[in-house]
Amino acid sequence: MIKPLLPQVLARKTQRAHSIYSPKLSIYLLVTCVFIFVLFHIHSLRTPLSPSSLAPSSTSWTILQNWQSLIINTTLILKNYTNQIDSIALKLQQSVTFLPLIDLRYADTAQEGQTWFMSSMNDTYEKGEVQHQQFPSNSSKGRLLCIKGQDNHDGARNSYALAWPEALPKSATLMKGLTYISNNHYDYDNLWHGLSAMVPFVAWHIKNDCATPKQWILYHWGELRYTMGSWLKNLMEATYSGTLNIQTFEGFGDDEPVCFEKAVVMRHNVGGLSSEKLIKVFDLIRCKARIYCKVSLDSNVDGRIGMTILTRRGTRSFRNESEMVRIFSGECRKVKGCRLVVAPSNNLTFCEQVQLMSSTDILISPHGAQLANLFLMDRNSSVMEFFPKGWLKLAGVGQFVFQWMASWSGMKHRGTWHDPDGAHCPFSEDDRRCMTLYKKGTIGYNETHFATWGRNVLNEVRRLKLEGGSQGRLNSSHGCICA
């Protein structure tokens, strides 16, 4: 993989200058002012006097000597102060302590309280807001975050430290602008996991006057990552209205620290965000994605009902796709204005997905990453989710993620169906070893149940449409927030 050489690296030597507000500069300015003041008075003493006062004056000569003595003493004092400040700055610079980015002592309790990523730092938390760290801030006592190391296999070999702006570590590069730093326990290619890692940054973006990052740094368990999945990348570029600059640290040595003028760190995904804040986040992402893909923001409230069957191939696919289509198309035909679309989830471009979801009021889909698109529908749209045999007992909390996402984004999750039939497991049904078999399972159908279920959802959606209960394409009259 080719890692682009960033402009920051090319110009990094020029970026290592101390802050213009350093104490040393203040002293230099003071010295300059004193000298200007003294020279002014010397000039006054040497100005020709009136004829009546041309006689030599011992008083004037004494004043001049006093000023010369004052200049010498002031210079010595200021030089002493400068040396002391230099010594203090050097001590501060040498006292910067780098700690492992991943603290293995907390490997078994990474999700409890503190995290093993930057374990010495506490999060900032306000009720209903996303948990995060910000540098510099009151909690960091005005210090900047610095990172060292680019290991992409062992996060314990990368390190972090805090440093005063006037005393950055030796050979450090100051990276200008706002930097987003993400640590993800999963990966940035999976639609669900990647989106969960990005949502808190969007929440912070909204709360902080739509501040936009100049660069992103991605970690997985403290291991550096250089890319994110194309779907997620397109979504973030749409949300932030520009190309994502993912930092690769190309050209930096392993022992060469990089410090950040301003940094925001997220390590708990959506932890702490209230339902109200989550809905606001997804409203923004949805709105920006539709603008990015040139999809109309006008609300779909004219009575049309879009029903979409989103299909998969391989695991968790429908065993008899044609029967699924027959059952739900039959119910759709009974409702005025209903239109059924069958779409594969594996070969749609990002904007084709945005367009499809924008015209969907009822989404019918197997459990899987493709359901991460559900927030792109209008608010109050409906989701019907399907599982293979065995998942209800053995899949754990992961099977509920799209129910959570529906709630977060203002959708209505209309329930799930778990296929009672499937591959035979030689162990008891609640034996964890069976999950290996059930993970590869496909989904059958139950005509009576599906017809009744589809009919009920269609009637409820139609009722909402007629009553104008759909929120429509939010902010259509005002545009997106952070536009």
Short mmCIF file of C-alpha atoms in Angstrom, two decimals:
data_model
loop_
_atom_site.label_atom_id
_atom_site.label_comp_id
_atom_site.label_asym_id
_atom_site.label_seq_id
_atom_site.Cartn_x
_atom_site.Cartn_y
_atom_site.Cartn_z
CA MET A 1 0.00 0.00 0.00
CA ILE A 2 1.30 3.43 -0.96
CA LYS A 3 1.16 5.93 1.86
CA PRO A 4 1.09 9.55 0.67
CA LEU A 5 3.71 11.92 1.99
CA LEU A 6 1.77 14.65 3.72
CA PRO A 7 2.54 18.38 3.46
CA GLN A 8 2.96 18.46 7.26
CA VAL A 9 5.92 16.13 6.97
CA LEU A 10 7.59 18.12 4.22
CA ALA A 11 7.40 21.28 6.28
CA ARG A 12 7.78 19.77 9.74
CA LYS A 13 11.12 21.48 10.53
CA THR A 14 9.46 24.84 10.25
CA GLN A 15 6.64 23.68 12.51
CA ARG A 16 8.85 23.03 15.52
CA ALA A 17 9.09 26.68 16.54
CA HIS A 18 8.01 27.58 20.06
CA SER A 19 4.73 29.33 20.68
CA ILE A 20 4.73 33.06 19.97
CA TYR A 21 3.46 33.54 23.51
CA SER A 22 6.54 32.01 25.16
CA PRO A 23 8.00 33.71 28.27
CA LYS A 24 11.37 34.12 26.50
CA LEU A 25 9.77 36.23 23.78
CA SER A 26 8.06 38.39 26.41
CA ILE A 27 11.42 39.11 28.02
CA TYR A 28 12.98 39.99 24.68
CA LEU A 29 10.16 42.46 24.07
CA LEU A 30 10.67 43.94 27.53
CA VAL A 31 14.41 44.38 26.92
CA THR A 32 13.70 46.11 23.61
CA CYS A 33 11.28 48.51 25.29
CA VAL A 34 13.80 49.36 28.04
CA PHE A 35 16.53 50.09 25.50
CA ILE A 36 14.22 52.29 23.44
CA PHE A 37 13.25 54.16 26.60
CA VAL A 38 16.90 54.65 27.64
CA LEU A 39 18.00 55.76 24.18
CA PHE A 40 15.20 58.29 24.11
CA HIS A 41 16.38 59.83 27.38
CA ILE A 42 20.04 59.82 26.28
CA HIS A 43 18.98 61.64 23.14
CA SER A 44 17.13 64.18 25.32
CA LEU A 45 20.25 64.76 27.40
CA ARG A 46 22.32 65.42 24.27
CA THR A 47 19.84 67.86 22.73
CA PRO A 48 21.34 71.43 22.52
CA LEU A 49 20.18 73.64 25.29
CA SER A 50 19.18 77.29 25.08
CA PRO A 51 22.01 79.89 25.20
CA SER A 52 21.24 80.66 28.80
CA SER A 53 22.02 77.08 29.81
CA LEU A 54 25.14 76.24 27.71
CA ALA A 55 27.33 75.93 30.79
CA PRO A 56 28.41 72.42 31.69
CA SER A 57 26.12 70.72 34.22
CA SER A 58 27.41 68.15 36.66
CA THR A 59 23.79 67.14 37.32
CA SER A 60 23.24 66.08 33.67
CA TRP A 61 26.46 64.07 33.68
CA THR A 62 25.40 62.28 36.87
CA ILE A 63 22.01 61.41 35.37
CA LEU A 64 23.71 59.96 32.28
CA GLN A 65 26.00 57.82 34.42
CA ASN A 66 23.02 56.58 36.44
CA TRP A 67 21.21 55.58 33.24
CA GLN A 68 24.25 53.73 31.93
CA SER A 69 24.53 51.85 35.22
CA LEU A 70 20.81 51.04 35.08
CA ILE A 71 21.16 49.65 31.54
CA ILE A 72 24.05 47.40 32.56
CA ASN A 73 22.24 46.10 35.65
CA THR A 74 18.98 45.54 33.78
CA THR A 75 20.78 43.66 31.03
CA LEU A 76 22.47 41.37 33.57
CA ILE A 77 19.20 40.71 35.40
CA LEU A 78 17.30 39.95 32.19
CA LYS A 79 20.09 37.69 30.99
CA ASN A 80 19.91 35.81 34.29
CA TYR A 81 16.11 35.47 33.97
CA THR A 82 16.46 34.26 30.39
CA ASN A 83 18.95 31.62 31.44
CA GLN A 84 16.63 30.48 34.22
CA ILE A 85 13.67 30.25 31.85
CA ASP A 86 15.77 28.31 29.35
CA SER A 87 16.75 25.95 32.14
CA ILE A 88 13.12 25.48 33.26
CA ALA A 89 11.94 24.92 29.65
CA LEU A 90 14.69 22.33 29.18
CA LYS A 91 13.68 20.54 32.37
CA LEU A 92 10.01 20.54 31.30
CA GLN A 93 11.02 19.23 27.90
CA GLN A 94 13.12 16.46 29.44
CA SER A 95 10.38 15.57 31.94
CA VAL A 96 7.87 14.59 29.24
CA THR A 97 7.14 10.92 29.92
CA PHE A 98 5.85 8.63 27.18
CA LEU A 99 3.58 5.76 28.25
CA PRO A 100 2.44 2.75 26.19
CA LEU A 101 -0.64 3.60 24.14
CA ILE A 102 -2.05 0.19 25.13
CA ASP A 103 -1.58 -0.73 28.77
CA LEU A 104 -1.62 -4.54 28.93
CA ARG A 105 -2.45 -4.44 32.64
CA TYR A 106 -6.04 -3.58 31.67
CA ALA A 107 -6.37 -6.06 28.79
CA ASP A 108 -8.93 -8.17 30.68
CA THR A 109 -11.02 -5.20 31.82
CA ALA A 110 -10.81 -2.94 28.80
CA GLN A 111 -14.55 -2.26 28.73
CA GLU A 112 -14.92 -1.58 32.47
CA GLY A 113 -14.48 2.02 33.57
CA GLN A 114 -11.10 3.08 32.31
CA THR A 115 -9.89 1.68 29.04
CA TRP A 116 -6.53 0.20 28.16
CA PHE A 117 -6.09 2.84 25.44
CA MET A 118 -4.36 5.87 27.03
CA SER A 119 -5.20 4.31 30.39
CA SER A 120 -3.84 7.17 32.52
CA MET A 121 -6.34 9.65 31.07
CA ASN A 122 -9.92 10.21 32.20
CA ASP A 123 -12.70 11.03 29.76
CA THR A 124 -14.65 14.28 29.81
CA TYR A 125 -18.28 13.46 30.36
CA GLU A 126 -21.36 15.66 30.36
CA LYS A 127 -24.78 14.13 30.81
CA GLY A 128 -26.16 13.04 27.45
CA GLU A 129 -22.96 13.94 25.59
CA VAL A 130 -20.32 11.67 24.15
CA GLN A 131 -17.42 10.58 26.35
CA HIS A 132 -14.22 12.04 24.96
CA GLN A 133 -10.81 13.54 25.65
CA GLN A 134 -9.77 16.95 24.37
CA PHE A 135 -6.29 18.49 24.23
CA PRO A 136 -5.44 21.10 25.30
CA SER A 137 -8.12 21.48 27.97
CA ASN A 138 -8.55 22.17 31.66
CA SER A 139 -8.23 18.46 32.40
CA SER A 140 -4.88 18.35 30.57
CA LYS A 141 -3.81 21.59 32.36
CA GLY A 142 -3.25 23.20 28.98
CA ARG A 143 -0.88 20.50 27.76
CA LEU A 144 -0.88 19.08 24.25
CA LEU A 145 -1.16 15.42 23.30
CA CYS A 146 1.93 13.86 21.71
CA ILE A 147 2.16 10.43 20.07
CA LYS A 148 5.21 8.39 19.15
CA GLY A 149 5.46 5.18 17.12
CA GLN A 150 3.68 3.78 14.07
CA ASP A 151 3.36 0.07 14.88
CA ASN A 152 0.39 -1.59 13.19
CA HIS A 153 0.74 -4.99 14.92
CA ASP A 154 1.36 -4.21 18.60
CA GLY A 155 -0.31 -1.21 20.22
CA ALA A 156 1.92 -1.53 23.29
CA ARG A 157 4.85 -0.40 21.14
CA ASN A 158 3.18 2.92 20.38
CA SER A 159 3.18 5.58 23.10
CA TYR A 160 1.65 8.89 24.19
CA ALA A 161 2.54 11.80 26.46
CA LEU A 162 1.38 15.28 27.44
CA ALA A 163 3.64 18.30 26.93
CA TRP A 164 3.45 22.05 27.42
CA PRO A 165 3.28 24.01 24.14
CA GLU A 166 6.49 25.87 25.11
CA ALA A 167 8.37 22.67 25.97
CA LEU A 168 7.57 20.03 23.38
CA PRO A 169 9.70 16.86 23.40
CA LYS A 170 13.00 16.94 21.57
CA SER A 171 12.63 16.46 17.78
CA ALA A 172 8.85 16.80 18.06
CA THR A 173 6.71 18.01 15.16
CA LEU A 174 3.69 20.18 15.93
CA MET A 175 0.76 19.18 13.74
CA LYS A 176 -1.49 22.17 13.13
CA GLY A 177 -5.28 22.22 13.17
CA LEU A 178 -7.81 19.86 14.73
CA THR A 179 -7.01 16.14 14.79
CA TYR A 180 -9.54 13.36 15.37
CA ILE A 181 -8.04 10.26 17.05
CA SER A 182 -10.14 7.09 17.15
CA ASN A 183 -9.50 3.78 18.91
CA ASN A 184 -11.81 0.97 17.81
CA HIS A 185 -12.06 -2.51 19.34
CA TYR A 186 -13.26 -3.86 15.98
CA ASP A 187 -12.40 -2.52 12.53
CA TYR A 188 -13.15 0.30 10.12
CA ASP A 189 -14.19 -1.92 7.21
CA ASN A 190 -17.31 -3.35 8.82
CA LEU A 191 -20.25 -1.02 8.28
CA TRP A 192 -21.69 -1.38 11.79
CA HIS A 193 -18.45 -1.29 13.76
CA GLY A 194 -16.96 1.52 11.69
CA LEU A 195 -20.09 3.65 11.95
CA SER A 196 -20.24 3.11 15.73
CA ALA A 197 -16.70 4.48 15.98
CA MET A 198 -17.48 7.56 13.85
CA VAL A 199 -20.81 8.59 15.40
CA PRO A 200 -19.23 10.15 18.52
CA PHE A 201 -17.03 12.41 16.39
CA VAL A 202 -20.13 13.68 14.57
CA ALA A 203 -21.78 14.35 17.94
CA TRP A 204 -18.73 16.36 19.05
CA HIS A 205 -18.73 18.12 15.66
CA ILE A 206 -22.33 19.28 16.18
CA LYS A 207 -21.75 20.41 19.77
CA ASN A 208 -18.61 22.37 18.91
CA ASP A 209 -19.91 24.75 16.25
CA CYS A 210 -19.41 22.19 13.46
CA ALA A 211 -15.61 22.16 13.90
CA THR A 212 -14.00 20.11 11.12
CA PRO A 213 -10.82 18.04 11.54
CA LYS A 214 -7.75 18.68 9.44
CA GLN A 215 -6.60 15.07 9.85
CA TRP A 216 -7.75 11.73 11.29
CA ILE A 217 -5.71 9.08 13.12
CA LEU A 218 -7.17 5.58 13.32
CA TYR A 219 -6.22 2.92 15.86
CA HIS A 220 -7.43 -0.63 16.38
CA TRP A 221 -6.37 -1.79 19.86
CA GLY A 222 -3.70 0.89 19.67
CA GLU A 223 -2.40 -0.47 16.36
CA LEU A 224 -2.22 2.13 13.62
CA ARG A 225 -4.64 1.77 10.71
CA TYR A 226 -4.33 3.62 7.42
CA THR A 227 -7.75 3.16 5.78
CA MET A 228 -11.43 2.69 6.44
CA GLY A 229 -14.04 0.91 4.32
CA SER A 230 -15.18 2.77 1.22
CA TRP A 231 -18.79 3.00 2.45
CA LEU A 232 -17.73 4.55 5.75
CA LYS A 233 -15.21 6.83 4.06
CA ASN A 234 -17.83 8.12 1.62
CA LEU A 235 -20.24 8.66 4.50
CA MET A 236 -17.73 10.70 6.52
CA GLU A 237 -16.64 12.71 3.48
CA ALA A 238 -20.30 13.53 2.89
CA THR A 239 -20.81 14.46 6.55
CA TYR A 240 -17.74 16.71 6.71
CA SER A 241 -18.07 18.02 3.15
CA GLY A 242 -14.52 17.20 2.13
CA THR A 243 -11.86 14.57 1.56
CA LEU A 244 -10.73 12.60 4.61
CA ASN A 245 -7.06 13.07 5.44
CA ILE A 246 -6.11 9.86 7.27
CA GLN A 247 -2.66 10.31 8.79
CA THR A 248 -0.12 7.60 7.94
CA PHE A 249 2.93 9.21 9.62
CA GLU A 250 4.88 8.60 6.43
CA GLY A 251 8.36 10.07 6.82
CA PHE A 252 8.35 10.13 10.63
CA GLY A 253 10.76 7.96 12.59
CA ASP A 254 9.59 5.59 15.32
CA ASP A 255 11.29 7.77 17.95
CA GLU A 256 10.10 11.06 16.49
CA PRO A 257 7.11 12.43 18.44
CA VAL A 258 4.17 14.18 16.80
CA CYS A 259 2.26 16.67 18.94
CA PHE A 260 -1.15 18.11 18.08
CA GLU A 261 -2.19 21.72 18.28
CA LYS A 262 -5.70 20.47 19.08
CA ALA A 263 -6.87 16.87 19.39
CA VAL A 264 -10.08 15.02 20.22
CA VAL A 265 -9.85 11.36 21.25
CA MET A 266 -12.74 8.86 21.17
CA ARG A 267 -12.39 5.37 22.65
CA HIS A 268 -15.89 4.39 23.84
CA ASN A 269 -17.89 4.52 20.60
CA VAL A 270 -21.40 5.85 21.34
CA GLY A 271 -21.05 5.45 25.10
CA GLY A 272 -22.77 8.28 26.96
CA LEU A 273 -24.81 9.73 24.09
CA SER A 274 -28.49 10.29 24.87
CA SER A 275 -31.24 9.16 22.49
CA GLU A 276 -31.95 12.79 21.63
CA LYS A 277 -28.31 13.42 20.68
CA LEU A 278 -28.08 10.19 18.68
CA ILE A 279 -31.13 11.07 16.59
CA LYS A 280 -29.64 14.52 15.92
CA VAL A 281 -26.38 12.89 14.77
CA PHE A 282 -28.13 10.53 12.36
CA ASP A 283 -30.32 13.36 11.07
CA LEU A 284 -27.15 15.22 10.09
CA ILE A 285 -25.45 12.18 8.51
CA ARG A 286 -28.59 11.28 6.56
CA CYS A 287 -29.09 14.84 5.33
CA LYS A 288 -25.45 15.26 4.29
CA ALA A 289 -25.40 11.86 2.53
CA ARG A 290 -28.44 12.82 0.46
CA ILE A 291 -26.86 16.13 -0.53
CA TYR A 292 -23.58 14.37 -1.36
CA CYS A 293 -25.43 11.92 -3.63
CA LYS A 294 -27.74 14.61 -5.08
CA VAL A 295 -30.85 12.93 -3.67
CA SER A 296 -33.84 15.21 -3.17
CA LEU A 297 -34.49 16.38 0.39
CA ASP A 298 -38.21 16.76 -0.27
CA SER A 299 -40.35 14.67 2.06
CA ASN A 300 -41.95 11.47 0.75
CA VAL A 301 -45.45 12.02 2.18
CA ASP A 302 -47.66 11.83 -0.91
CA GLY A 303 -49.04 8.39 -0.02
CA ARG A 304 -46.43 6.31 -1.82
CA ILE A 305 -45.00 3.44 0.20
CA GLY A 306 -41.64 2.03 -0.75
CA MET A 307 -41.07 -1.59 0.33
CA THR A 308 -37.53 -2.93 -0.25
CA ILE A 309 -36.24 -6.49 0.09
CA LEU A 310 -32.49 -6.22 0.60
CA THR A 311 -30.93 -9.57 -0.30
CA ARG A 312 -27.62 -11.26 0.56
CA ARG A 313 -25.51 -14.02 -0.93
CA GLY A 314 -24.01 -16.88 1.10
CA THR A 315 -24.52 -16.93 4.85
CA ARG A 316 -27.79 -15.48 6.17
CA SER A 317 -29.27 -15.30 2.68
CA PHE A 318 -32.86 -16.26 1.89
CA ARG A 319 -32.99 -19.93 0.86
CA ASN A 320 -35.91 -19.27 -1.44
CA GLU A 321 -35.72 -15.66 -2.53
CA SER A 322 -38.50 -15.99 -5.12
CA GLU A 323 -40.98 -17.11 -2.44
CA MET A 324 -40.06 -14.16 -0.25
CA VAL A 325 -40.69 -11.82 -3.18
CA ARG A 326 -44.00 -13.54 -3.98
CA ILE A 327 -45.31 -13.25 -0.41
CA PHE A 328 -44.43 -9.61 0.18
CA SER A 329 -45.29 -8.42 -3.31
CA GLY A 330 -48.73 -9.97 -2.82
CA GLU A 331 -49.28 -7.91 0.29
CA CYS A 332 -47.84 -4.81 -1.33
CA ARG A 333 -50.31 -5.04 -4.21
CA LYS A 334 -53.19 -4.86 -1.73
CA VAL A 335 -52.13 -1.42 -0.51
CA LYS A 336 -52.62 1.62 -2.72
CA GLY A 337 -49.36 3.37 -3.59
CA CYS A 338 -47.13 0.48 -2.47
CA ARG A 339 -44.14 -0.38 -4.66
CA LEU A 340 -41.80 -3.33 -4.03
CA VAL A 341 -38.09 -3.25 -4.97
CA VAL A 342 -35.74 -6.23 -4.66
CA ALA A 343 -32.10 -5.13 -4.40
CA PRO A 344 -28.85 -7.06 -3.86
CA SER A 345 -26.73 -5.64 -1.06
CA ASN A 346 -23.36 -6.62 -2.47
CA ASN A 347 -23.05 -4.65 -5.71
CA LEU A 348 -24.61 -1.24 -5.04
CA THR A 349 -22.45 1.87 -5.01
CA PHE A 350 -22.60 4.15 -1.99
CA CYS A 351 -24.89 6.65 -3.71
CA GLU A 352 -27.10 3.86 -5.07
CA GLN A 353 -27.58 2.72 -1.48
CA VAL A 354 -28.43 6.26 -0.38
CA GLN A 355 -30.93 6.61 -3.24
CA LEU A 356 -32.53 3.23 -2.50
CA MET A 357 -32.90 3.87 1.23
CA SER A 358 -34.27 7.36 0.60
CA SER A 359 -37.23 5.84 -1.25
CA THR A 360 -37.76 3.00 1.26
CA ASP A 361 -40.42 3.09 3.97
CA ILE A 362 -40.29 -0.62 4.87
CA LEU A 363 -36.96 -2.47 4.81
CA ILE A 364 -37.02 -6.29 4.72
CA SER A 365 -33.59 -7.81 5.23
CA PRO A 366 -31.60 -10.63 6.81
CA HIS A 367 -29.45 -9.70 9.76
CA GLY A 368 -26.12 -8.36 8.44
CA ALA A 369 -23.93 -5.36 7.80
CA GLN A 370 -26.15 -4.20 4.92
CA LEU A 371 -28.74 -3.20 7.54
CA ALA A 372 -26.40 -0.40 8.62
CA ASN A 373 -28.03 1.55 5.77
CA LEU A 374 -31.32 1.70 7.65
CA PHE A 375 -30.66 5.19 9.11
CA LEU A 376 -30.67 6.57 5.53
CA MET A 377 -34.45 6.06 5.35
CA ASP A 378 -36.87 8.78 6.42
CA ARG A 379 -37.51 8.98 10.13
CA ASN A 380 -40.22 6.61 11.40
CA SER A 381 -39.58 4.16 8.56
CA SER A 382 -39.89 0.46 9.40
CA VAL A 383 -37.41 -2.43 9.61
CA MET A 384 -38.22 -6.17 9.46
CA GLU A 385 -35.24 -8.39 10.35
CA PHE A 386 -34.66 -12.10 9.68
CA PHE A 387 -32.29 -14.66 11.30
CA PRO A 388 -31.24 -18.26 10.62
CA LYS A 389 -31.84 -21.06 13.11
CA GLY A 390 -30.00 -20.92 16.43
CA TRP A 391 -29.14 -17.25 16.53
CA LEU A 392 -31.69 -16.28 19.17
CA LYS A 393 -30.12 -18.55 21.80
CA LEU A 394 -26.46 -18.42 20.86
CA ALA A 395 -25.61 -15.20 18.98
CA GLY A 396 -25.39 -12.99 22.06
CA VAL A 397 -26.03 -9.25 22.18
CA GLY A 398 -24.61 -8.76 18.69
CA GLN A 399 -27.93 -9.82 17.21
CA PHE A 400 -29.57 -6.70 18.65
CA VAL A 401 -27.32 -4.08 17.07
CA PHE A 402 -29.77 -3.09 14.34
CA GLN A 403 -32.58 -2.82 16.84
CA TRP A 404 -30.36 -0.38 18.68
CA MET A 405 -29.53 1.49 15.48
CA ALA A 406 -33.21 1.77 14.57
CA SER A 407 -33.86 3.35 17.96
CA TRP A 408 -30.83 5.65 17.67
CA SER A 409 -31.85 6.97 14.25
CA GLY A 410 -35.59 7.40 14.84
CA MET A 411 -36.74 4.29 12.94
CA LYS A 412 -39.31 1.67 13.97
CA HIS A 413 -37.95 -1.85 14.33
CA ARG A 414 -40.98 -4.02 13.60
CA GLY A 415 -39.62 -7.22 15.06
CA THR A 416 -37.57 -10.24 14.05
CA TRP A 417 -38.18 -13.73 12.69
CA HIS A 418 -35.90 -16.62 13.66
CA ASP A 419 -36.05 -19.62 11.36
CA PRO A 420 -36.88 -22.73 13.42
CA ASP A 421 -35.44 -24.97 10.70
CA GLY A 422 -31.87 -25.39 9.60
CA ALA A 423 -28.77 -27.55 9.88
CA HIS A 424 -28.77 -30.22 12.59
CA CYS A 425 -26.29 -29.74 15.41
CA PRO A 426 -25.04 -32.93 17.15
CA PHE A 427 -24.97 -31.11 20.50
CA SER A 428 -27.80 -29.64 22.56
CA GLU A 429 -29.45 -26.55 21.07
CA ASP A 430 -27.92 -24.22 23.66
CA ASP A 431 -24.39 -25.58 23.25
CA ARG A 432 -22.02 -22.82 22.10
CA ARG A 433 -20.36 -25.23 19.69
CA CYS A 434 -23.51 -25.18 17.57
CA MET A 435 -23.02 -21.50 16.74
CA THR A 436 -20.14 -22.38 14.41
CA LEU A 437 -22.67 -24.32 12.34
CA TYR A 438 -25.50 -21.78 12.65
CA LYS A 439 -23.28 -18.89 11.54
CA LYS A 440 -23.26 -20.45 8.07
CA GLY A 441 -27.01 -20.87 8.05
CA THR A 442 -29.57 -19.53 5.57
CA ILE A 443 -33.14 -18.32 6.14
CA GLY A 444 -36.31 -20.11 5.05
CA TYR A 445 -39.85 -18.74 5.04
CA ASN A 446 -43.25 -19.09 6.66
CA GLU A 447 -45.92 -17.88 4.24
CA THR A 448 -48.70 -17.41 6.77
CA HIS A 449 -46.54 -15.57 9.29
CA PHE A 450 -44.82 -13.38 6.70
CA ALA A 451 -48.08 -12.41 4.99
CA THR A 452 -49.70 -11.39 8.28
CA TRP A 453 -46.58 -9.60 9.47
CA GLY A 454 -46.17 -7.71 6.19
CA ARG A 455 -49.83 -6.79 6.08
CA ASN A 456 -49.77 -5.34 9.60
CA VAL A 457 -46.64 -3.27 8.94
CA LEU A 458 -48.02 -1.99 5.63
CA ASN A 459 -51.28 -0.91 7.22
CA GLU A 460 -49.45 0.90 10.03
CA VAL A 461 -47.14 2.68 7.59
CA ARG A 462 -50.10 3.66 5.41
CA ARG A 463 -51.91 5.04 8.45
CA LEU A 464 -48.88 7.13 9.40
CA LYS A 465 -48.61 8.42 5.84
CA LEU A 466 -52.24 9.45 5.74
CA GLU A 467 -51.97 11.15 9.12
CA GLY A 468 -48.77 12.91 8.14
CA GLY A 469 -46.99 11.14 11.00
CA SER A 470 -43.81 10.56 9.04
CA GLN A 471 -41.12 13.04 9.92
CA GLY A 472 -40.14 13.06 6.28
CA ARG A 473 -36.69 14.04 5.11
CA LEU A 474 -35.71 16.09 8.08
CA ASN A 475 -34.60 19.71 7.69
CA SER A 476 -35.75 19.79 4.06
CA SER A 477 -36.88 23.38 4.41
CA HIS A 478 -33.76 24.59 6.21
CA GLY A 479 -31.02 22.33 4.87
CA CYS A 480 -28.67 20.32 7.05
CA ILE A 481 -27.26 21.59 10.31
CA CYS A 482 -23.55 22.24 9.88
CA ALA A 483 -24.22 23.05 6.22
#
